[in-house]
mmCIF file of C-alpha atoms and ligand atoms in Angstrom:
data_model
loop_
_atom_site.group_PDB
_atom_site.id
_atom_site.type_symbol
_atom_site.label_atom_id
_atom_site.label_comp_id
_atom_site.label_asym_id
_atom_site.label_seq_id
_atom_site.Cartn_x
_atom_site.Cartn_y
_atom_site.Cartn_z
ATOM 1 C CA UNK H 1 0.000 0.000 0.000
ATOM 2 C CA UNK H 2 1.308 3.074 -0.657
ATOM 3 C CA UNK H 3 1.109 5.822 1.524
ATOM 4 C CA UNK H 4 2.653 9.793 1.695
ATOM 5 C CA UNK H 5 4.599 10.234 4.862
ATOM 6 C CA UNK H 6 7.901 11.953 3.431
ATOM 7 C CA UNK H 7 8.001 13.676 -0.431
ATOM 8 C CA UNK H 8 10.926 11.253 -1.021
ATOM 9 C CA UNK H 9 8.661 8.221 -0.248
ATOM 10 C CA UNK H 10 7.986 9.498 -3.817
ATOM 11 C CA UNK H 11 10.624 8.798 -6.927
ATOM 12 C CA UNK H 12 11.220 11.652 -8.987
ATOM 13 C CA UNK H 13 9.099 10.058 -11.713
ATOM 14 C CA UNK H 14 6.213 9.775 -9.129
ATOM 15 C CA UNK H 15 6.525 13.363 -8.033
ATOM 16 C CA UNK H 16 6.034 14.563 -11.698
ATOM 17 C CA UNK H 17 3.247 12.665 -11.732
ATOM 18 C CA UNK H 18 1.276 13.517 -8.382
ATOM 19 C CA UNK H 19 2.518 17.694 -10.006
ATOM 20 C CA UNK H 20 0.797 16.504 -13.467
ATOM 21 C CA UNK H 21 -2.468 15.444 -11.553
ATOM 22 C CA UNK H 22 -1.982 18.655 -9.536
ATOM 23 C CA UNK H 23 -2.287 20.635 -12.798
ATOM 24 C CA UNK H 24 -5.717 18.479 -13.721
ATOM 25 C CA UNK H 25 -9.028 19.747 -12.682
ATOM 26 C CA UNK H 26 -12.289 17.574 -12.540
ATOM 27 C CA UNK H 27 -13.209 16.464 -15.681
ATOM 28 C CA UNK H 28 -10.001 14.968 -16.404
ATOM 29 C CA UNK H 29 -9.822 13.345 -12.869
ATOM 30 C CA UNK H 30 -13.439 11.916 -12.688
ATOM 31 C CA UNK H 31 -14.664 11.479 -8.574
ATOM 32 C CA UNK H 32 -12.539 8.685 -7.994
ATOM 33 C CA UNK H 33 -13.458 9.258 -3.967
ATOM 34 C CA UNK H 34 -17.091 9.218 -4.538
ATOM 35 C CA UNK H 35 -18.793 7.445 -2.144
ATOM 36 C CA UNK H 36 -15.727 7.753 0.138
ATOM 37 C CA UNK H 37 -14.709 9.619 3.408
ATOM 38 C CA UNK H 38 -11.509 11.049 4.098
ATOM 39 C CA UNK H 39 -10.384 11.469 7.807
ATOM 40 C CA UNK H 40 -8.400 14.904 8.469
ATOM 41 C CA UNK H 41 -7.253 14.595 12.367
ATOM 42 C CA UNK H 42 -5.557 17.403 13.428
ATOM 43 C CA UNK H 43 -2.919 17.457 16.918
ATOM 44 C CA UNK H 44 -2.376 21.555 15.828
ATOM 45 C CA UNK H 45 -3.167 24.144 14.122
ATOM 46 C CA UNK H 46 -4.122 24.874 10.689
ATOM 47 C CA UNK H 47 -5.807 27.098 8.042
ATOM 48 C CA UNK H 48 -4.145 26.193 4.764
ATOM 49 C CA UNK H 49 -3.636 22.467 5.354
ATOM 50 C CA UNK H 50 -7.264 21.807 6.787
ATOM 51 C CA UNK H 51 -9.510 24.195 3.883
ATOM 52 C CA UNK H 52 -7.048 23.084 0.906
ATOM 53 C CA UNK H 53 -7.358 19.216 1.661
ATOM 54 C CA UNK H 54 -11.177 19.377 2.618
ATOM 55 C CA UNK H 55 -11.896 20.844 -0.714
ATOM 56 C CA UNK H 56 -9.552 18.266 -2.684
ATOM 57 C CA UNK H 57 -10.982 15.698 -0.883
ATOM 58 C CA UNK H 58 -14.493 17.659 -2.500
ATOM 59 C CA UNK H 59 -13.040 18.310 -5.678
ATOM 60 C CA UNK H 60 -12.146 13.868 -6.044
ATOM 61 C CA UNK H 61 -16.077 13.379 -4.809
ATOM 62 C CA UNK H 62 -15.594 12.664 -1.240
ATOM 63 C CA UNK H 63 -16.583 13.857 1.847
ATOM 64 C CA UNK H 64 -14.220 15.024 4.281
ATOM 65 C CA UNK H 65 -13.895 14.584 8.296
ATOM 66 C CA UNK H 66 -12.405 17.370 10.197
ATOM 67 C CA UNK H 67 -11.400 16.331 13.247
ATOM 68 C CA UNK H 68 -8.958 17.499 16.671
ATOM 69 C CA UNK H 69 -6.292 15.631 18.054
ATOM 70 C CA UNK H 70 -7.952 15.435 21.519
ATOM 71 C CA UNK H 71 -11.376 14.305 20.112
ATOM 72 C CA UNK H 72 -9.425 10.762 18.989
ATOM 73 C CA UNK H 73 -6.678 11.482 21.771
ATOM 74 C CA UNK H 74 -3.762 9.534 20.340
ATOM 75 C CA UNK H 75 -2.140 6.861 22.779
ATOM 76 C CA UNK H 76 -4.629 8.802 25.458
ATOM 77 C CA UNK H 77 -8.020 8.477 24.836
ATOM 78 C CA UNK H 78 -7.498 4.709 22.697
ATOM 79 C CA UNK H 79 -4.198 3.496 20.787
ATOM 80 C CA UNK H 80 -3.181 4.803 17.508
ATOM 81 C CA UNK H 81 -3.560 1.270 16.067
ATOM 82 C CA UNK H 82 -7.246 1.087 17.272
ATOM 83 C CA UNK H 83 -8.109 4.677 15.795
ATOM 84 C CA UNK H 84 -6.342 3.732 12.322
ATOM 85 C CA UNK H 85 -8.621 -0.047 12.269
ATOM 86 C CA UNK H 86 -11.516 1.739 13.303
ATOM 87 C CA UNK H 87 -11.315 4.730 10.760
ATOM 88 C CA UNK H 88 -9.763 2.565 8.005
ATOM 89 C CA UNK H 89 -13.764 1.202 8.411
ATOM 90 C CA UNK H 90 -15.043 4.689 7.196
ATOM 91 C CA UNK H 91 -12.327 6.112 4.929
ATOM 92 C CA UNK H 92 -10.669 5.566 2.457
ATOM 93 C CA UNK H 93 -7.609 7.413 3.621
ATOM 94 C CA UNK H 94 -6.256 9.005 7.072
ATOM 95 C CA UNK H 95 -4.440 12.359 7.016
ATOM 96 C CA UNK H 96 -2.851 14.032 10.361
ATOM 97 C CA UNK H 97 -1.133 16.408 11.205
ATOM 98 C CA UNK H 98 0.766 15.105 14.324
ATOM 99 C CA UNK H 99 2.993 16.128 17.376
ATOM 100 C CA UNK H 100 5.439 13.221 16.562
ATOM 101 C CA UNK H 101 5.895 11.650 13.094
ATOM 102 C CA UNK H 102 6.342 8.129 15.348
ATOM 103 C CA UNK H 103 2.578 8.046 15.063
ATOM 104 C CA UNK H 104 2.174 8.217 11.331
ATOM 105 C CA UNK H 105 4.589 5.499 10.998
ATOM 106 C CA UNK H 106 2.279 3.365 13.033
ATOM 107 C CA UNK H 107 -0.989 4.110 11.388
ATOM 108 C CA UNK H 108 0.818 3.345 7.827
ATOM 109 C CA UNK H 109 2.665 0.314 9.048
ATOM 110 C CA UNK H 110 -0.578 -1.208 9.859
ATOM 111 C CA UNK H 111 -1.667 -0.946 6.329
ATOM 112 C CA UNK H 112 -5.048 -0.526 6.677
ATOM 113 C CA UNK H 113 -5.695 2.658 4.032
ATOM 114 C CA UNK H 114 -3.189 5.077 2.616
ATOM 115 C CA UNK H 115 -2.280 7.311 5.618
ATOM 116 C CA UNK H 116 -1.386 11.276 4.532
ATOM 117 C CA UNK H 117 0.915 13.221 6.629
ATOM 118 C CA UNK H 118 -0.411 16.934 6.847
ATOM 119 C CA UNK H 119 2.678 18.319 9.214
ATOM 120 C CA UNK H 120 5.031 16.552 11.717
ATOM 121 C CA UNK H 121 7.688 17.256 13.581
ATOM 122 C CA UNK H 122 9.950 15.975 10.680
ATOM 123 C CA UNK H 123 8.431 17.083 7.646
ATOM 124 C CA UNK H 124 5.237 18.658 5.673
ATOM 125 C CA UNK H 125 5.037 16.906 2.650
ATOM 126 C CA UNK H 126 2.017 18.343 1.232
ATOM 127 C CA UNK H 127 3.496 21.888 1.648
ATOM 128 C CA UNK H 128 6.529 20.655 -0.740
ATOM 129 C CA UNK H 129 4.435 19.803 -3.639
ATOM 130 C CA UNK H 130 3.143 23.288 -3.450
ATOM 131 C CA UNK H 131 6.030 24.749 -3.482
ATOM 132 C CA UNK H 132 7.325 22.756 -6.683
ATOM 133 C CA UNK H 133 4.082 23.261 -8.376
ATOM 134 C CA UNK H 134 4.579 27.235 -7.742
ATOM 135 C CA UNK H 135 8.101 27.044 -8.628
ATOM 136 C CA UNK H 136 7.683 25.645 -11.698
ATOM 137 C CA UNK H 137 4.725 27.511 -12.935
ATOM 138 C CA UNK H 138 6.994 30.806 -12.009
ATOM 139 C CA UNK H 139 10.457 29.341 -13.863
ATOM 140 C CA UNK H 140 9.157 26.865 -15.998
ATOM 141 C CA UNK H 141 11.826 23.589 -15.810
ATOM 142 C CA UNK H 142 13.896 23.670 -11.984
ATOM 143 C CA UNK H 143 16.938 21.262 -13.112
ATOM 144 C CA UNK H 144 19.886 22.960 -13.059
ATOM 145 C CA UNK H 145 17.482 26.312 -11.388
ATOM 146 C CA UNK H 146 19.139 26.907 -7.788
ATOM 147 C CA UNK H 147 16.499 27.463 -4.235
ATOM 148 C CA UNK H 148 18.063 28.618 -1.667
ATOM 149 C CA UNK H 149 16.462 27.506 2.169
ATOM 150 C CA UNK H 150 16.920 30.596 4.779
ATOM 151 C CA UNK H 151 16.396 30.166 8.749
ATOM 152 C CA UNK H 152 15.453 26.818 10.645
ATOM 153 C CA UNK H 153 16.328 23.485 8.997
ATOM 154 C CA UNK H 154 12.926 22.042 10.440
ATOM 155 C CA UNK H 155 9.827 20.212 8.743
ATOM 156 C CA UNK H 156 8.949 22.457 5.899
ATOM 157 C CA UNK H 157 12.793 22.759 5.208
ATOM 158 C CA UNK H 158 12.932 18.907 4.818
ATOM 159 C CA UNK H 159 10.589 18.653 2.984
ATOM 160 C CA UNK H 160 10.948 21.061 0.476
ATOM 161 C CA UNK H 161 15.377 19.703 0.332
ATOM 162 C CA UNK H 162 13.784 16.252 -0.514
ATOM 163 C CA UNK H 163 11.460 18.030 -3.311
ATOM 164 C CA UNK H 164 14.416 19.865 -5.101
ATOM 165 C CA UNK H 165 16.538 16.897 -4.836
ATOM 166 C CA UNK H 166 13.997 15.512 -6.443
ATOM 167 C CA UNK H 167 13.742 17.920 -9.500
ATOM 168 C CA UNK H 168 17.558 18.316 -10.033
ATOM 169 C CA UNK H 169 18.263 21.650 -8.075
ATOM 170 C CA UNK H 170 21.104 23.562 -7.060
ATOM 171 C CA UNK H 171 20.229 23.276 -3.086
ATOM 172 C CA UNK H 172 21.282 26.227 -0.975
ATOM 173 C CA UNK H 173 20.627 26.590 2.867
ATOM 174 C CA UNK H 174 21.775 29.767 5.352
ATOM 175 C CA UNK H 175 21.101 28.172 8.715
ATOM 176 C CA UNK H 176 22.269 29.412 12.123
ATOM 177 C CA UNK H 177 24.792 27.233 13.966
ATOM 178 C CA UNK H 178 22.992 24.426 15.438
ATOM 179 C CA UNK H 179 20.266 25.177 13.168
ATOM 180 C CA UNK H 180 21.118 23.641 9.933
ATOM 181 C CA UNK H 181 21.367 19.932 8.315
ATOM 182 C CA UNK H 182 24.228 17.277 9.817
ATOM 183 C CA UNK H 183 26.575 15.882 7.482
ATOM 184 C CA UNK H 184 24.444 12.927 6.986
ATOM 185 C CA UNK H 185 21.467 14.978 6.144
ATOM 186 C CA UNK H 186 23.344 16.859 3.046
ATOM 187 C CA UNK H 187 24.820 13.861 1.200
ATOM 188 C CA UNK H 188 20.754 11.845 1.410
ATOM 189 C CA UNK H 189 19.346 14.743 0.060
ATOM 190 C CA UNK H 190 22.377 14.751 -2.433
ATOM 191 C CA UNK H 191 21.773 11.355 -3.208
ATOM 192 C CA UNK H 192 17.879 12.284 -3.957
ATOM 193 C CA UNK H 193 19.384 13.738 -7.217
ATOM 194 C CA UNK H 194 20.138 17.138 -6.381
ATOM 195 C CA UNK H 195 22.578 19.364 -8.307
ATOM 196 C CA UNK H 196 24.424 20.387 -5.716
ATOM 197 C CA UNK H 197 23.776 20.744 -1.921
ATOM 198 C CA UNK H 198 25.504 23.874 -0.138
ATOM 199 C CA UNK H 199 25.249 24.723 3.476
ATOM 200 C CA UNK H 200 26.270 28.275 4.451
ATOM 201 C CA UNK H 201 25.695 30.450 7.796
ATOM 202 C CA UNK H 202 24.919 33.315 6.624
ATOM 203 C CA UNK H 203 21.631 34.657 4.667
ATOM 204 C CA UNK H 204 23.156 36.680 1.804
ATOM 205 C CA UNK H 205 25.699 34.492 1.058
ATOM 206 C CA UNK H 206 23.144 31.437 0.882
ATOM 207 C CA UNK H 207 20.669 33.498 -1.186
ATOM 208 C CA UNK H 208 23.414 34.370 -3.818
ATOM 209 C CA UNK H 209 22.336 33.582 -7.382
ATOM 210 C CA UNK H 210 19.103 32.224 -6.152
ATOM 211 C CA UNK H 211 16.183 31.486 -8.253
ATOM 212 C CA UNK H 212 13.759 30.907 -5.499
ATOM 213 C CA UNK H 213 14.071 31.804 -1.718
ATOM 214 C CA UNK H 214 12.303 30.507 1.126
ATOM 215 C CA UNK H 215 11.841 30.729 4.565
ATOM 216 C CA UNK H 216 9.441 29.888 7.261
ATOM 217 C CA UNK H 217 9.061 30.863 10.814
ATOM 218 C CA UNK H 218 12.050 30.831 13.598
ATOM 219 C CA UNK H 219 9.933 29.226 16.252
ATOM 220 C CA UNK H 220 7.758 26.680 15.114
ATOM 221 C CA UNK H 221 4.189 25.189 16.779
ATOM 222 C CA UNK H 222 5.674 23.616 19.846
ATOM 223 C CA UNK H 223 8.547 25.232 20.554
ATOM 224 C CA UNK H 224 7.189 28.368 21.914
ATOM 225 C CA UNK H 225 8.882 28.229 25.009
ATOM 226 C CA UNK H 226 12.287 28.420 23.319
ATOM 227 C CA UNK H 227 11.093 31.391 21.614
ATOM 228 C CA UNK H 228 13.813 33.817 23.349
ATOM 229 C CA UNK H 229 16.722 32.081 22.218
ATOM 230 C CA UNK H 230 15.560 31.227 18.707
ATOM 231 C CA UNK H 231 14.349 34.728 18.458
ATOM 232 C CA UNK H 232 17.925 35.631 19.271
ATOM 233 C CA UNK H 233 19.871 32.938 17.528
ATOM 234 C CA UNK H 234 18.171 33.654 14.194
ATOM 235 C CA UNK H 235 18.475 37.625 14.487
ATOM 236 C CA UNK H 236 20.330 37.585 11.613
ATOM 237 C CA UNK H 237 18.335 35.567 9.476
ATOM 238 C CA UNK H 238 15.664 37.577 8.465
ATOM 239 C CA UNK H 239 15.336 37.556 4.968
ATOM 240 C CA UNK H 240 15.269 41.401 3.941
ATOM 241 C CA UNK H 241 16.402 43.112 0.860
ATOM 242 C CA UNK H 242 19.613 42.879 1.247
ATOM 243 C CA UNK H 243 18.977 39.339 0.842
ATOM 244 C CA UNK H 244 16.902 39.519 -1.647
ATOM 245 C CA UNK H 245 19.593 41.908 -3.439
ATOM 246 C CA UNK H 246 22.038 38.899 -3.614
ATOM 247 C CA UNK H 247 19.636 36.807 -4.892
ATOM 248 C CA UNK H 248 19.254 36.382 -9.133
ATOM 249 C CA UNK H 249 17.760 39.721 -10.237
ATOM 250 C CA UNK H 250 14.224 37.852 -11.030
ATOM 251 C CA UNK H 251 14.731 35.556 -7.907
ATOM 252 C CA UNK H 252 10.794 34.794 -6.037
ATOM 253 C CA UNK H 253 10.251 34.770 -3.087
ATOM 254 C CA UNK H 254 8.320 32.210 -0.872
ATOM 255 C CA UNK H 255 6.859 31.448 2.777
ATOM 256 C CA UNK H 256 4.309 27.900 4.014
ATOM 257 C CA UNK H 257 2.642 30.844 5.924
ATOM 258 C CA UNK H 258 1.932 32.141 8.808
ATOM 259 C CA UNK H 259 4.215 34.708 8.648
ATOM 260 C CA UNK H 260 5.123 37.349 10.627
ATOM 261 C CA UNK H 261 6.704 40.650 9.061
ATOM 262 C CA UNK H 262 10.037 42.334 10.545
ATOM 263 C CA UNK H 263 11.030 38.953 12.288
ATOM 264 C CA UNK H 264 11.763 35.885 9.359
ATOM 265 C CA UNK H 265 11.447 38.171 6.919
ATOM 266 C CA UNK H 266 10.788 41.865 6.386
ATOM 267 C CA UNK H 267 7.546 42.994 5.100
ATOM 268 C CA UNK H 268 8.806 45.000 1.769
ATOM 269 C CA UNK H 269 9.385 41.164 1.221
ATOM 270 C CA UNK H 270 6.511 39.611 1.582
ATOM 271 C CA UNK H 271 4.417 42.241 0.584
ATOM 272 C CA UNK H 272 6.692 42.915 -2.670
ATOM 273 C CA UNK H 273 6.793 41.960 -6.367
ATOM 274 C CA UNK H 274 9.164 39.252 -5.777
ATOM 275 C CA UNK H 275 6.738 37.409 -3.038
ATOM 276 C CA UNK H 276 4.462 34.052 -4.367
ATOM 277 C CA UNK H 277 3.252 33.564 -1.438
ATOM 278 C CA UNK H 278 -0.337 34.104 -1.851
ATOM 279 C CA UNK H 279 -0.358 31.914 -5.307
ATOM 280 C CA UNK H 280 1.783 29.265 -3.262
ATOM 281 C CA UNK H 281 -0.821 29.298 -0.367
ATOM 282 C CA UNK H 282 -3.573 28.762 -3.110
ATOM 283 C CA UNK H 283 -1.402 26.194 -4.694
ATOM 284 C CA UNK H 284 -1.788 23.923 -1.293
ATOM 285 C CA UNK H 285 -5.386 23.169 -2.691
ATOM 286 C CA UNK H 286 -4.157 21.796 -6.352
ATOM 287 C CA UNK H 287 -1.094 19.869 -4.669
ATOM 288 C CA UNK H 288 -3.353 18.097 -2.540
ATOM 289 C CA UNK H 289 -5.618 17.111 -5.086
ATOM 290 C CA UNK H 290 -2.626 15.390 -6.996
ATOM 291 C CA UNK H 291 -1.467 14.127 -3.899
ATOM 292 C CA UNK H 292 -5.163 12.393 -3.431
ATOM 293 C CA UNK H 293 -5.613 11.405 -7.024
ATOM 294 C CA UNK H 294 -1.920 9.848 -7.307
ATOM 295 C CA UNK H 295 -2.691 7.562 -3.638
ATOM 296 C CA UNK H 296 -6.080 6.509 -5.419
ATOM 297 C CA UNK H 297 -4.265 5.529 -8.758
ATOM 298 C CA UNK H 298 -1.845 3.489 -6.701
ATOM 299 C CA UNK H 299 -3.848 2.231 -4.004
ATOM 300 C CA UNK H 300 -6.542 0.935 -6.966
ATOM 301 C CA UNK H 301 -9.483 3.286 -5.288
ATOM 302 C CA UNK H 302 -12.157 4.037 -7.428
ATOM 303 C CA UNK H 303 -15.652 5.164 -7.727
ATOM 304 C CA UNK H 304 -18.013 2.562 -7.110
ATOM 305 C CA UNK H 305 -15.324 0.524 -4.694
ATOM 306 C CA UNK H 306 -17.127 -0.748 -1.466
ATOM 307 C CA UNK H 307 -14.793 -1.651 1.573
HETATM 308 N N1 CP K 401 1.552 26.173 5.545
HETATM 309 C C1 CP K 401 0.696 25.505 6.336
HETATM 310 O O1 CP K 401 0.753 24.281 6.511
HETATM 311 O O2 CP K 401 -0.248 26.302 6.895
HETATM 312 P P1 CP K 401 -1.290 25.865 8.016
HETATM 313 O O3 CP K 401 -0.506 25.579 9.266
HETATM 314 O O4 CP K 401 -2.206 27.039 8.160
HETATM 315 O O5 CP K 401 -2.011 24.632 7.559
HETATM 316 N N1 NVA K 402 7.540 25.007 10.745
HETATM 317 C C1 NVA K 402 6.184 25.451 10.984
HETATM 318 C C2 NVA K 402 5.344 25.241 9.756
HETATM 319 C C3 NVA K 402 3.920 25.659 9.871
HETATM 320 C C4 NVA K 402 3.131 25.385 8.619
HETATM 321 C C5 NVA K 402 5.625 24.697 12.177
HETATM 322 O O1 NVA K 402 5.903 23.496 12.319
HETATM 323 O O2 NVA K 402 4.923 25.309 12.978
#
C-alpha cells in the first residue's frame, strides 16, 4: 500500500506525476473518492492544510472529516492502532497532522488505508508539492534552477530539500549554527538527485544567485517556550532586501505561511513583487488534489469501490 509520509517516499518520476495530476481539474480526474470519506485529524493548528485538503478531498467526490487531536486522543483516549482499524472502516484514507511523526509510521505500518501526513515534527510533505508546483509555474523547468532555504532546517525545510533533490536543483541553505542539516542529512538529500547541496551560515551568502528563496518561521508550533533564544539565535536571518539583493535579479520569493513581518522576513518582502506567497498558499489546494488522485491511482481506489 502506498502511503505519503515523506516527499521522497515518492521517486522523482512519481513526483512529476502527483505535479501533473496537480495541474488536472475535474473532468479529467473523474470522482474517484465518490462514495468515500476522508479522515483529516488534526494534533495543531491549521488554516491552509485543513480548507485546501477538505476541498480536494471535494473536488475527487468525497466527503471530508475534520477532526482534533484530543477528540481521537492519540495513545490517550485509545491506541493509535485502534483509531487507524476503526477509521480505516469509514475512509478511504487518514491524514494528520501530528505532534510526533512516530505516530504516522504506526498508522501506515498497519496498512489498513493510505495514511497522509499533513505536518510533523519531521516534515510537511504536502506543503513541498506546493512549493514545486509554484516554482515551476513561475520558472518553468527547476533542473539545473538553484532554491536557496533561509532560517530553521525544520519540517517544511525537509521537505521542500527532498522536493528539489527531487527535481535536479542547485540546493542552498543559510542556517544558524545548530540550526542547519548534519553531514548525513546533506549527502541523502544529495543522493535524492540534487545538483548540488551547499550549506552556508549566513543569509546573503546562501541566497546568492538564487532562483527561489524561502523561509518559514524561527519558532515553530511547539517550541514556543524556546522562543527567546531562537528569536535571538536567528536575528540575523531575516530575509530582507539585502537578501533579496544577492539573490538572481528575477529571484521569487516564498513562505508555508503564517508569517510574521520584521522577524523571518521583512515585510517590503513579503508584501513585494518578488513574493508568491499568496499563489503558493492557493497552490496547497491543487497539490493536494494530486497528492489524493496519485494515492487513489496506486492504491486501486475508485468510484463505485465498497470496503
Ligand atoms: N503552511 C501551512 O501548513 O499552513 P497551516 O498551518 O495554516 O495549515
Ligand atoms: N515550521 C512550521 C510550519 C507551519 C506550517 C511549524 O511546524 O509550525
Amino acid at each position: 500500500m502506498r502511503h505519503f509520509l515523506d516527499t521522497a517516499d515518492l521517486s522523482r518520476k512519481e513526483l512529476g506525476r502527483v505535479l501533473e495530476l496537480a495541474t488536472q481539474r475535474q473532468e479529467a480526474l473523474g470522482w474517484p473518492l465518490a462514495d468515500y470519506g476522508v479522515a483529516l485529524i488534526f494534533e495543531k493548528p491549521s488554516n491552509r492544510t485543513r480548507q485546501s485538503m477538505e476541498m480536494a478531498v471535494v473536488q475527487l467526490g468525497g466527503h471530508p472529516i475534520f477532526t482534533r487531536g484530543e477528540e481521537v486522543g492519540f495513545d490517550v483516549r485509545e491506541s493509535v492502532e485502534d483509531i487507524t482499524r476503526i477509521m480505516a472502516g469509514y475512509h478511504a484514507m487518514i491524514a494528520a497532522r501530528v505532534i510526533d511523526h512516530g505516530v504516522l509510521e504506526r498508522m501506515a505500518s498497519l496498512d489498513e488505508v493510505p495514511i497522509i501526513n499533513m505536518l510533523s515534527d519531521k516534515s510537511h510533505p504536502l506543503q513541498s508539492v506546493a512549493d514545486v508546483l509554484t516554482m515551476r509555474e513561475e520558472l518553468g523547468s527547476l533542473s539545473g534552477l538553484t532554491v536557496t532555504w533561509i532560517g530553521d532546517y525544520n519540517n517544511v525545510a525537509r521537505s521542500l530539500a527532498e522536493a528539489c533533490a527531487l527535481e535536479g536543483m542547485h540546493l542552498r541553505l543559510g542556517c544558524p549554527d545548530g540550526y542547519g542539516a548534519d553531514g548525513e542529512e546533506l549527502s541523502r538529500i544529495a543522493s535524492l538527485g540534487a545538483a548540488s547541496v551547499e550549506q552556508l551560515d549566513s543569509a546573503e551568502a546562501a541566497a546568492e544567485g538564487a532562483h527561489a528563496v524561502h523561509t518559514d518561521v524561527f519558532v515553530s508550533m511547539g517550541q514556543e517556550a524556546d522562543t527567546e533564544r531562537r528569536l535571538r539565535d536567528f536575528a540575523a536571518f531575516q530575509v530582507d532586501e539585502n537578501v533579496m539583493a544577492a539573490a538572481d535579479q528575477n529571484a521569487i520569493f516564498m513562505h508555508c505561511l503564517p508569517a510574521h513581518r520584521g522577524v523571518e522576513v521583512a515585510a517590503d518582502v513579503i508584501d513585494g513583487p518578488a513574493s508568491r506567497v499568496v499563489r503558493q498558499a492557493h497552490n496547497r489546494m491543487h497539490a493536494a488534489r494530486g497528492v489524493l488522485a496519485f494515492l487513489c491511482e496506486e492504491n486501486d481506489i475508485t468510484k463505485g469501490d465498497t470496503k
